[in-house]
PDB file of C-alpha atoms in Angstrom:
ATOM      1  CA  MET N   1     -41.896 -14.688 -29.496  1.00 60.00           C
ATOM      2  CA  THR N   2     -40.223 -17.829 -30.789  1.00 67.00           C
ATOM      3  CA  LYS N   3     -39.489 -20.857 -28.617  1.00 60.00           C
ATOM      4  CA  GLN N   4     -35.757 -20.243 -29.027  1.00 59.00           C
ATOM      5  CA  LYS N   5     -36.043 -16.655 -27.739  1.00 57.00           C
ATOM      6  CA  LYS N   6     -38.072 -17.859 -24.748  1.00 55.00           C
ATOM      7  CA  LYS N   7     -35.458 -20.494 -24.074  1.00 54.00           C
ATOM      8  CA  ASN N   8     -32.642 -17.945 -24.258  1.00 57.00           C
ATOM      9  CA  ILE N   9     -34.466 -15.612 -21.853  1.00 54.00           C
ATOM     10  CA  LEU N  10     -35.023 -18.442 -19.374  1.00 52.00           C
ATOM     11  CA  ILE N  11     -31.380 -19.450 -19.563  1.00 54.00           C
ATOM     12  CA  ALA N  12     -30.279 -15.838 -18.980  1.00 52.00           C
ATOM     13  CA  LEU N  13     -32.610 -15.483 -15.988  1.00 50.00           C
ATOM     14  CA  PHE N  14     -31.345 -18.748 -14.552  1.00 46.00           C
ATOM     15  CA  MET N  15     -27.741 -17.578 -14.855  1.00 49.00           C
ATOM     16  CA  VAL N  16     -28.491 -14.249 -13.170  1.00 42.00           C
ATOM     17  CA  LEU N  17     -30.341 -15.974 -10.320  1.00 46.00           C
ATOM     18  CA  THR N  18     -27.461 -18.411  -9.923  1.00 47.00           C
ATOM     19  CA  VAL N  19     -24.903 -15.619  -9.647  1.00 43.00           C
ATOM     20  CA  ILE N  20     -27.080 -13.700  -7.174  1.00 45.00           C
ATOM     21  CA  THR N  21     -27.477 -16.840  -5.083  1.00 46.00           C
ATOM     22  CA  LEU N  22     -23.713 -17.396  -5.047  1.00 44.00           C
ATOM     23  CA  VAL N  23     -23.050 -13.801  -4.024  1.00 45.00           C
ATOM     24  CA  ILE N  24     -25.639 -13.975  -1.239  1.00 46.00           C
ATOM     25  CA  THR N  25     -24.209 -17.282  -0.034  1.00 47.00           C
ATOM     26  CA  ASP N  26     -20.693 -15.850  -0.056  1.00 50.00           C
ATOM     27  CA  ALA N  27     -21.883 -12.816   1.883  1.00 45.00           C
ATOM     28  CA  VAL N  28     -23.367 -15.017   4.592  1.00 46.00           C
ATOM     29  CA  LEU N  29     -20.327 -17.287   4.801  1.00 46.00           C
ATOM     30  CA  SER N  30     -17.817 -14.448   4.822  1.00 45.00           C
ATOM     31  CA  GLY N  31     -19.567 -12.359   7.441  1.00 45.00           C
ATOM     32  CA  LYS N  32     -20.952  -9.515   5.360  1.00 46.00           C
ATOM     33  CA  GLU N  33     -21.846  -7.432   8.409  1.00 61.00           C
ATOM     34  CA  GLN N  34     -18.139  -7.063   9.190  1.00 87.00           C
ATOM     35  CA  TYR N  35     -17.269  -5.177   6.001  1.00 91.00           C
ATOM     36  CA  PRO N  36     -20.573  -3.798   4.652  1.00 91.00           C
ATOM     37  CA  GLU N  37     -19.182  -1.146   2.290  1.00 92.00           C
ATOM     38  CA  ALA N  38     -16.380  -3.332   0.979  1.00 92.00           C
ATOM     39  CA  ASP N  39     -18.735  -6.260   0.398  1.00 91.00           C
ATOM     40  CA  LYS N  40     -21.161  -3.989  -1.428  1.00 90.00           C
ATOM     41  CA  ILE N  41     -18.452  -2.717  -3.789  1.00 90.00           C
ATOM     42  CA  ILE N  42     -16.930  -6.150  -4.344  1.00 89.00           C
ATOM     43  CA  SER N  43     -20.319  -7.783  -4.920  1.00 86.00           C
ATOM     44  CA  ALA N  44     -21.257  -5.280  -7.611  1.00 85.00           C
ATOM     45  CA  ASN N  45     -18.039  -6.073  -9.463  1.00 79.00           C
ATOM     46  CA  ALA N  46     -18.158  -9.802  -8.696  1.00 70.00           C
ATOM     47  CA  LEU N  47     -21.484 -10.031 -10.510  1.00 66.00           C
ATOM     48  CA  SER N  48     -20.106  -8.496 -13.664  1.00 70.00           C
ATOM     49  CA  GLU N  49     -16.752 -10.277 -13.658  1.00 72.00           C
ATOM     50  CA  GLY N  50     -17.887 -13.673 -12.447  1.00 78.00           C
ATOM     51  CA  HIS N  51     -15.972 -13.584  -9.169  1.00 79.00           C
ATOM     52  CA  ARG N  52     -17.220 -14.528  -5.709  1.00 82.00           C
ATOM     53  CA  LEU N  53     -16.848 -12.779  -2.372  1.00 83.00           C
ATOM     54  CA  SER N  54     -15.121 -15.860  -0.990  1.00 85.00           C
ATOM     55  CA  GLU N  55     -12.201 -15.185  -3.353  1.00 89.00           C
ATOM     56  CA  TYR N  56     -11.338 -12.021  -1.417  1.00 92.00           C
ATOM     57  CA  PRO N  57      -9.350 -12.344   1.844  1.00 93.00           C
ATOM     58  CA  ASP N  58     -10.823 -10.565   4.840  1.00 94.00           C
ATOM     59  CA  GLU N  59      -7.628  -8.520   5.088  1.00 95.00           C
ATOM     60  CA  LEU N  60      -8.301  -7.000   1.661  1.00 95.00           C
ATOM     61  CA  LYS N  61     -11.933  -6.326   2.530  1.00 95.00           C
ATOM     62  CA  ALA N  62     -10.740  -4.553   5.672  1.00 95.00           C
ATOM     63  CA  LEU N  63      -8.272  -2.535   3.576  1.00 96.00           C
ATOM     64  CA  LEU N  64     -11.043  -1.370   1.256  1.00 96.00           C
ATOM     65  CA  GLU N  65     -13.396  -0.707   4.170  1.00 95.00           C
ATOM     66  CA  ARG N  66     -10.978   1.731   5.794  1.00 93.00           C
ATOM     67  CA  ASN N  67      -9.417   3.117   2.600  1.00 96.00           C
ATOM     68  CA  PRO N  68     -11.732   3.678  -0.402  1.00 95.00           C
ATOM     69  CA  GLU N  69      -8.690   4.666  -2.492  1.00 97.00           C
ATOM     70  CA  THR N  70      -7.860   0.957  -2.804  1.00 97.00           C
ATOM     71  CA  GLU N  71     -11.105   0.001  -4.594  1.00 96.00           C
ATOM     72  CA  ASP N  72      -9.607  -0.753  -8.004  1.00 95.00           C
ATOM     73  CA  PHE N  73      -6.737  -2.711  -6.474  1.00 96.00           C
ATOM     74  CA  VAL N  74      -8.981  -4.831  -4.231  1.00 95.00           C
ATOM     75  CA  VAL N  75     -11.669  -5.481  -6.851  1.00 93.00           C
ATOM     76  CA  ASN N  76      -9.065  -6.768  -9.312  1.00 92.00           C
ATOM     77  CA  TYR N  77      -7.433  -9.140  -6.826  1.00 94.00           C
ATOM     78  CA  PRO N  78      -8.837 -12.434  -8.250  1.00 91.00           C
ATOM     79  CA  LEU N  79      -8.003 -11.372 -11.787  1.00 89.00           C
ATOM     80  CA  LEU N  80      -4.461 -10.083 -11.240  1.00 91.00           C
ATOM     81  CA  ARG N  81      -3.125 -11.806  -8.115  1.00 90.00           C
ATOM     82  CA  ASP N  82      -1.262 -14.516 -10.039  1.00 87.00           C
ATOM     83  CA  THR N  83      -0.217 -12.365 -12.976  1.00 86.00           C
ATOM     84  CA  GLU N  84       3.506 -11.804 -13.383  1.00 81.00           C
ATOM     85  CA  ARG N  85       4.266  -8.159 -14.008  1.00 80.00           C
ATOM     86  CA  GLU N  86       7.450  -6.643 -15.393  1.00 80.00           C
ATOM     87  CA  TYR N  87       7.961  -2.960 -14.719  1.00 86.00           C
ATOM     88  CA  ASP N  88      10.467  -0.294 -13.863  1.00 79.00           C
ATOM     89  CA  LEU N  89      10.196   3.169 -12.404  1.00 88.00           C
ATOM     90  CA  SER N  90      11.578   5.083 -15.372  1.00 84.00           C
ATOM     91  CA  GLU N  91       8.356   7.091 -15.488  1.00 85.00           C
ATOM     92  CA  TYR N  92       9.634   9.029 -12.482  1.00 84.00           C
ATOM     93  CA  THR N  93      12.866  10.135 -14.144  1.00 81.00           C
ATOM     94  CA  PRO N  94      14.451  12.612 -14.169  1.00 78.00           C
ATOM     95  CA  LEU N  95      13.997  12.701 -10.410  1.00 83.00           C
ATOM     96  CA  SER N  96      13.436  16.186  -9.069  1.00 87.00           C
ATOM     97  CA  ALA N  97      11.490  14.940  -6.050  1.00 94.00           C
ATOM     98  CA  VAL N  98      10.919  11.766  -4.058  1.00 97.00           C
ATOM     99  CA  PRO N  99       8.397   9.677  -6.026  1.00 96.00           C
ATOM    100  CA  HIS N 100       5.180   8.770  -4.246  1.00 97.00           C
ATOM    101  CA  LEU N 101       4.803   4.991  -4.446  1.00 98.00           C
ATOM    102  CA  LEU N 102       1.870   3.105  -2.966  1.00 98.00           C
ATOM    103  CA  GLN N 103       1.739  -0.302  -1.319  1.00 98.00           C
ATOM    104  CA  TRP N 104      -1.413  -1.164  -3.247  1.00 97.00           C
ATOM    105  CA  ASP N 105      -0.048  -0.319  -6.665  1.00 97.00           C
ATOM    106  CA  LYS N 106      -1.113  -3.210  -8.921  1.00 95.00           C
ATOM    107  CA  ARG N 107       2.445  -3.576 -10.195  1.00 95.00           C
ATOM    108  CA  TRP N 108       3.624  -4.996  -6.858  1.00 96.00           C
ATOM    109  CA  GLY N 109       0.765  -4.867  -4.344  1.00 97.00           C
ATOM    110  CA  TYR N 110      -0.356  -8.469  -4.927  1.00 96.00           C
ATOM    111  CA  GLU N 111       3.120  -9.880  -4.267  1.00 96.00           C
ATOM    112  CA  GLU N 112       3.708 -11.799  -1.037  1.00 96.00           C
ATOM    113  CA  TYR N 113       5.733 -10.144   1.689  1.00 97.00           C
ATOM    114  CA  ALA N 114       6.276 -11.024   5.354  1.00 96.00           C
ATOM    115  CA  GLY N 115       3.509 -13.624   5.297  1.00 95.00           C
ATOM    116  CA  SER N 116       0.970 -11.262   3.750  1.00 96.00           C
ATOM    117  CA  LEU N 117       0.664  -9.039   0.665  1.00 97.00           C
ATOM    118  CA  MET N 118       2.750  -5.983  -0.145  1.00 97.00           C
ATOM    119  CA  ALA N 119      -0.490  -3.987  -0.133  1.00 98.00           C
ATOM    120  CA  LEU N 120      -1.005  -4.904   3.508  1.00 97.00           C
ATOM    121  CA  SER N 121       2.450  -5.197   5.068  1.00 97.00           C
ATOM    122  CA  GLY N 122       4.870  -3.661   2.564  1.00 98.00           C
ATOM    123  CA  CYS N 123       5.070  -0.080   3.820  1.00 98.00           C
ATOM    124  CA  GLY N 124       8.717  -0.532   4.841  1.00 98.00           C
ATOM    125  CA  PRO N 125      10.078  -1.709   1.472  1.00 98.00           C
ATOM    126  CA  VAL N 126       7.928   0.815  -0.408  1.00 98.00           C
ATOM    127  CA  CYS N 127       9.217   3.725   1.699  1.00 98.00           C
ATOM    128  CA  LEU N 128      12.833   2.632   1.334  1.00 98.00           C
ATOM    129  CA  SER N 129      12.304   2.212  -2.416  1.00 98.00           C
ATOM    130  CA  MET N 130      11.026   5.794  -2.681  1.00 98.00           C
ATOM    131  CA  VAL N 131      14.084   7.110  -0.889  1.00 98.00           C
ATOM    132  CA  ALA N 132      16.601   4.849  -2.648  1.00 97.00           C
ATOM    133  CA  VAL N 133      15.334   5.604  -6.155  1.00 96.00           C
ATOM    134  CA  TYR N 134      15.373   9.337  -5.447  1.00 96.00           C
ATOM    135  CA  LEU N 135      18.860   9.468  -3.933  1.00 96.00           C
ATOM    136  CA  THR N 136      20.618   7.033  -6.260  1.00 95.00           C
ATOM    137  CA  GLY N 137      18.643   7.542  -9.473  1.00 92.00           C
ATOM    138  CA  ASP N 138      18.584   3.749  -9.808  1.00 93.00           C
ATOM    139  CA  THR N 139      15.045   2.894 -10.939  1.00 93.00           C
ATOM    140  CA  SER N 140      15.712  -0.821 -10.514  1.00 93.00           C
ATOM    141  CA  LEU N 141      15.398  -0.362  -6.739  1.00 95.00           C
ATOM    142  CA  THR N 142      11.664  -0.977  -6.982  1.00 96.00           C
ATOM    143  CA  PRO N 143       9.374  -1.937  -4.095  1.00 97.00           C
ATOM    144  CA  SER N 144       9.522  -5.523  -5.377  1.00 97.00           C
ATOM    145  CA  TYR N 145      13.322  -5.495  -5.372  1.00 97.00           C
ATOM    146  CA  VAL N 146      13.557  -4.023  -1.869  1.00 98.00           C
ATOM    147  CA  ALA N 147      10.931  -6.444  -0.544  1.00 98.00           C
ATOM    148  CA  GLN N 148      12.759  -9.450  -2.001  1.00 97.00           C
ATOM    149  CA  PHE N 149      16.004  -8.117  -0.560  1.00 98.00           C
ATOM    150  CA  ALA N 150      14.372  -7.721   2.864  1.00 98.00           C
ATOM    151  CA  GLU N 151      13.002 -11.272   2.759  1.00 98.00           C
ATOM    152  CA  LYS N 152      16.337 -12.750   1.685  1.00 97.00           C
ATOM    153  CA  GLU N 153      18.445 -10.839   4.199  1.00 98.00           C
ATOM    154  CA  GLY N 154      16.152 -11.346   7.182  1.00 97.00           C
ATOM    155  CA  TYR N 155      14.692  -7.850   7.463  1.00 98.00           C
ATOM    156  CA  ALA N 156      11.112  -9.054   6.912  1.00 97.00           C
ATOM    157  CA  ALA N 157       9.228 -10.264   9.995  1.00 94.00           C
ATOM    158  CA  ARG N 158       6.536 -12.785   9.121  1.00 93.00           C
ATOM    159  CA  GLY N 159       3.220 -11.511  10.448  1.00 89.00           C
ATOM    160  CA  ASN N 160       4.798  -8.233  11.579  1.00 91.00           C
ATOM    161  CA  GLY N 161       5.895  -6.480   8.404  1.00 95.00           C
ATOM    162  CA  THR N 162       9.406  -5.046   8.447  1.00 98.00           C
ATOM    163  CA  LYS N 163      12.145  -4.967  11.062  1.00 98.00           C
ATOM    164  CA  TRP N 164      13.479  -1.524  11.859  1.00 98.00           C
ATOM    165  CA  THR N 165      16.976  -2.695  10.918  1.00 98.00           C
ATOM    166  CA  LEU N 166      15.980  -2.527   7.227  1.00 98.00           C
ATOM    167  CA  MET N 167      16.208   1.254   7.630  1.00 98.00           C
ATOM    168  CA  SER N 168      19.740   1.101   9.043  1.00 98.00           C
ATOM    169  CA  GLU N 169      21.801  -1.968   8.153  1.00 98.00           C
ATOM    170  CA  GLY N 170      19.573  -2.867   5.195  1.00 98.00           C
ATOM    171  CA  ALA N 171      19.713   0.636   3.740  1.00 98.00           C
ATOM    172  CA  GLY N 172      23.498   0.532   3.975  1.00 97.00           C
ATOM    173  CA  GLU N 173      23.593  -2.684   1.952  1.00 97.00           C
ATOM    174  CA  LEU N 174      21.559  -0.911  -0.731  1.00 97.00           C
ATOM    175  CA  GLY N 175      24.144   1.864  -0.990  1.00 96.00           C
ATOM    176  CA  LEU N 176      22.515   4.460   1.268  1.00 98.00           C
ATOM    177  CA  ILE N 177      23.889   6.271   4.307  1.00 98.00           C
ATOM    178  CA  SER N 178      21.339   5.953   7.112  1.00 98.00           C
ATOM    179  CA  GLU N 179      21.431   8.211  10.147  1.00 98.00           C
ATOM    180  CA  GLU N 180      19.170   7.733  13.146  1.00 98.00           C
ATOM    181  CA  LEU N 181      17.811  11.057  14.375  1.00 98.00           C
ATOM    182  CA  PRO N 182      16.499  12.143  17.772  1.00 98.00           C
ATOM    183  CA  LEU N 183      12.877  13.196  18.173  1.00 98.00           C
ATOM    184  CA  HIS N 184      13.663  16.876  17.732  1.00 98.00           C
ATOM    185  CA  LYS N 185      11.875  19.254  15.388  1.00 98.00           C
ATOM    186  CA  GLU N 186      14.834  21.398  14.335  1.00 98.00           C
ATOM    187  CA  THR N 187      17.062  18.367  13.739  1.00 98.00           C
ATOM    188  CA  MET N 188      14.441  16.876  11.422  1.00 98.00           C
ATOM    189  CA  ILE N 189      13.952  20.167   9.570  1.00 98.00           C
ATOM    190  CA  ASN N 190      17.702  20.626   9.102  1.00 98.00           C
ATOM    191  CA  ALA N 191      18.072  17.129   7.675  1.00 98.00           C
ATOM    192  CA  LEU N 192      15.367  17.854   5.106  1.00 98.00           C
ATOM    193  CA  LYS N 193      16.991  21.191   4.224  1.00 98.00           C
ATOM    194  CA  GLU N 194      20.218  19.268   3.563  1.00 97.00           C
ATOM    195  CA  GLY N 195      18.366  17.149   1.016  1.00 97.00           C
ATOM    196  CA  LYS N 196      18.042  14.101   3.244  1.00 98.00           C
ATOM    197  CA  PRO N 197      14.623  12.433   3.033  1.00 98.00           C
ATOM    198  CA  ILE N 198      13.384  10.987   6.311  1.00 98.00           C
ATOM    199  CA  ILE N 199      11.583   7.745   7.059  1.00 98.00           C
ATOM    200  CA  LEU N 200       9.458   7.574  10.205  1.00 98.00           C
ATOM    201  CA  ILE N 201       7.979   4.546  11.890  1.00 98.00           C
ATOM    202  CA  MET N 202       4.625   5.650  13.287  1.00 98.00           C
ATOM    203  CA  GLY N 203       2.620   4.231  16.137  1.00 97.00           C
ATOM    204  CA  ALA N 204      -1.139   4.364  16.616  1.00 96.00           C
ATOM    205  CA  GLY N 205      -2.740   7.610  15.541  1.00 96.00           C
ATOM    206  CA  ASP N 206      -3.432   9.404  12.264  1.00 97.00           C
ATOM    207  CA  PHE N 207      -1.590   6.934  10.041  1.00 97.00           C
ATOM    208  CA  THR N 208      -2.108   3.532  11.602  1.00 96.00           C
ATOM    209  CA  ALA N 209      -3.663   1.527  14.391  1.00 92.00           C
ATOM    210  CA  SER N 210      -0.421  -0.324  15.061  1.00 90.00           C
ATOM    211  CA  GLY N 211       2.773   0.441  13.086  1.00 96.00           C
ATOM    212  CA  HIS N 212       3.431   2.113   9.742  1.00 98.00           C
ATOM    213  CA  PHE N 213       6.388   3.601   7.831  1.00 98.00           C
ATOM    214  CA  ILE N 214       6.024   6.962   6.076  1.00 98.00           C
ATOM    215  CA  VAL N 215       8.416   9.361   4.313  1.00 98.00           C
ATOM    216  CA  LEU N 216       9.044  13.049   5.038  1.00 98.00           C
ATOM    217  CA  THR N 217      10.320  15.042   2.077  1.00 98.00           C
ATOM    218  CA  ASP N 218      10.119  18.733   2.992  1.00 98.00           C
ATOM    219  CA  TYR N 219       9.116  21.293   5.593  1.00 98.00           C
ATOM    220  CA  SER N 220       7.396  24.656   5.342  1.00 97.00           C
ATOM    221  CA  GLU N 221       5.516  26.959   7.687  1.00 95.00           C
ATOM    222  CA  GLU N 222       2.448  24.818   7.046  1.00 97.00           C
ATOM    223  CA  GLY N 223       4.210  21.676   8.286  1.00 98.00           C
ATOM    224  CA  PHE N 224       5.961  18.553   7.014  1.00 98.00           C
ATOM    225  CA  SER N 225       5.299  17.123   3.556  1.00 98.00           C
ATOM    226  CA  VAL N 226       4.491  13.441   3.916  1.00 98.00           C
ATOM    227  CA  LEU N 227       4.470  10.555   1.452  1.00 98.00           C
ATOM    228  CA  ASP N 228       2.286   7.874   2.984  1.00 98.00           C
ATOM    229  CA  PRO N 229       2.600   4.607   1.005  1.00 98.00           C
ATOM    230  CA  ASN N 230      -0.956   3.748   1.971  1.00 98.00           C
ATOM    231  CA  SER N 231      -2.797   6.996   1.272  1.00 98.00           C
ATOM    232  CA  LYS N 232      -2.912   9.717  -1.362  1.00 97.00           C
ATOM    233  CA  GLU N 233      -5.253  11.744   0.830  1.00 97.00           C
ATOM    234  CA  ARG N 234      -2.929  11.873   3.842  1.00 98.00           C
ATOM    235  CA  SER N 235      -0.018  12.613   1.519  1.00 98.00           C
ATOM    236  CA  ALA N 236      -1.795  15.692   0.172  1.00 98.00           C
ATOM    237  CA  LYS N 237      -1.834  17.315   3.628  1.00 97.00           C
ATOM    238  CA  LYS N 238       0.779  19.215   5.605  1.00 98.00           C
ATOM    239  CA  TRP N 239       1.487  17.815   9.058  1.00 98.00           C
ATOM    240  CA  SER N 240       2.651  19.917  11.996  1.00 98.00           C
ATOM    241  CA  TYR N 241       5.371  18.580  14.254  1.00 98.00           C
ATOM    242  CA  GLU N 242       3.049  18.902  17.213  1.00 98.00           C
ATOM    243  CA  ARG N 243       0.449  16.704  15.515  1.00 98.00           C
ATOM    244  CA  ILE N 244       2.800  13.829  14.719  1.00 98.00           C
ATOM    245  CA  GLU N 245       5.369  14.091  17.533  1.00 98.00           C
ATOM    246  CA  GLY N 246       3.583  11.713  19.901  1.00 97.00           C
ATOM    247  CA  GLN N 247       3.036   9.139  17.130  1.00 98.00           C
ATOM    248  CA  ILE N 248       6.681   8.865  16.012  1.00 98.00           C
ATOM    249  CA  ARG N 249       8.516   5.742  17.190  1.00 98.00           C
ATOM    250  CA  ASN N 250      11.812   6.181  15.342  1.00 98.00           C
ATOM    251  CA  ILE N 251      13.472   8.406  12.734  1.00 98.00           C
ATOM    252  CA  TRP N 252      16.042   7.792   9.980  1.00 98.00           C
ATOM    253  CA  ALA N 253      17.537  10.359   7.585  1.00 98.00           C
ATOM    254  CA  PHE N 254      19.134   9.182   4.337  1.00 98.00           C
ATOM    255  CA  SER N 255      21.841  10.345   1.984  1.00 98.00           C
ATOM    256  CA  VAL N 256      24.419   8.942  -0.423  1.00 96.00           C
ATOM    257  CA  GLY N 257      28.195   9.275  -0.285  1.00 85.00           C
TER     258      GLY N 257
END
């Protein structure tokens, strides 16, 4: 083996040891025991991409820890967080059903909203975007657009996500007719049969530990069809009224004139 090859091998080993040391140091400083699975996934990718655990906010680690579906979004945070993205929702046209949009979509999930990221606190704007795009056919009513509208018009609550008034007064300003419904199974079913998608604000339970907006699109004997902006898995299930009744905090049905 030539001296140059030996030198190259030593340099490579030094670089690997340096990266491992940085990752271990980050793990200690960031409290690895708090998010063991998330840290494991992030560390594996941090090694290959040259990122450090300290670049990832604890809130994103917690998101990945409780929702493995967000792995690609979370891992790419340092790389894409400051990247400007132009997009529309034309891929969902023609609209025969309410599109399922996710908070942690890389097209808008890294954007700031209500003092956090859309991926973490943007369930309100994402749900209203789903409904607005479906009812109006206007694909410019993206989650980014609705979030910026909510911030500008005072419907975003810093540290608390979205005010309920976005679903009433705010929806009206976006050209929708919003109707608040009582907590009554048949009333909800009838609204859906009339082609009116429903947005629910949920309390602690199957969908959240605190508060979370979801969309109802249909009802069958198996239960309600749900579009959860934070979960593909929960959106693939049918939900009985009896299961979600005690978790519902408020209900809005939407239509256009």
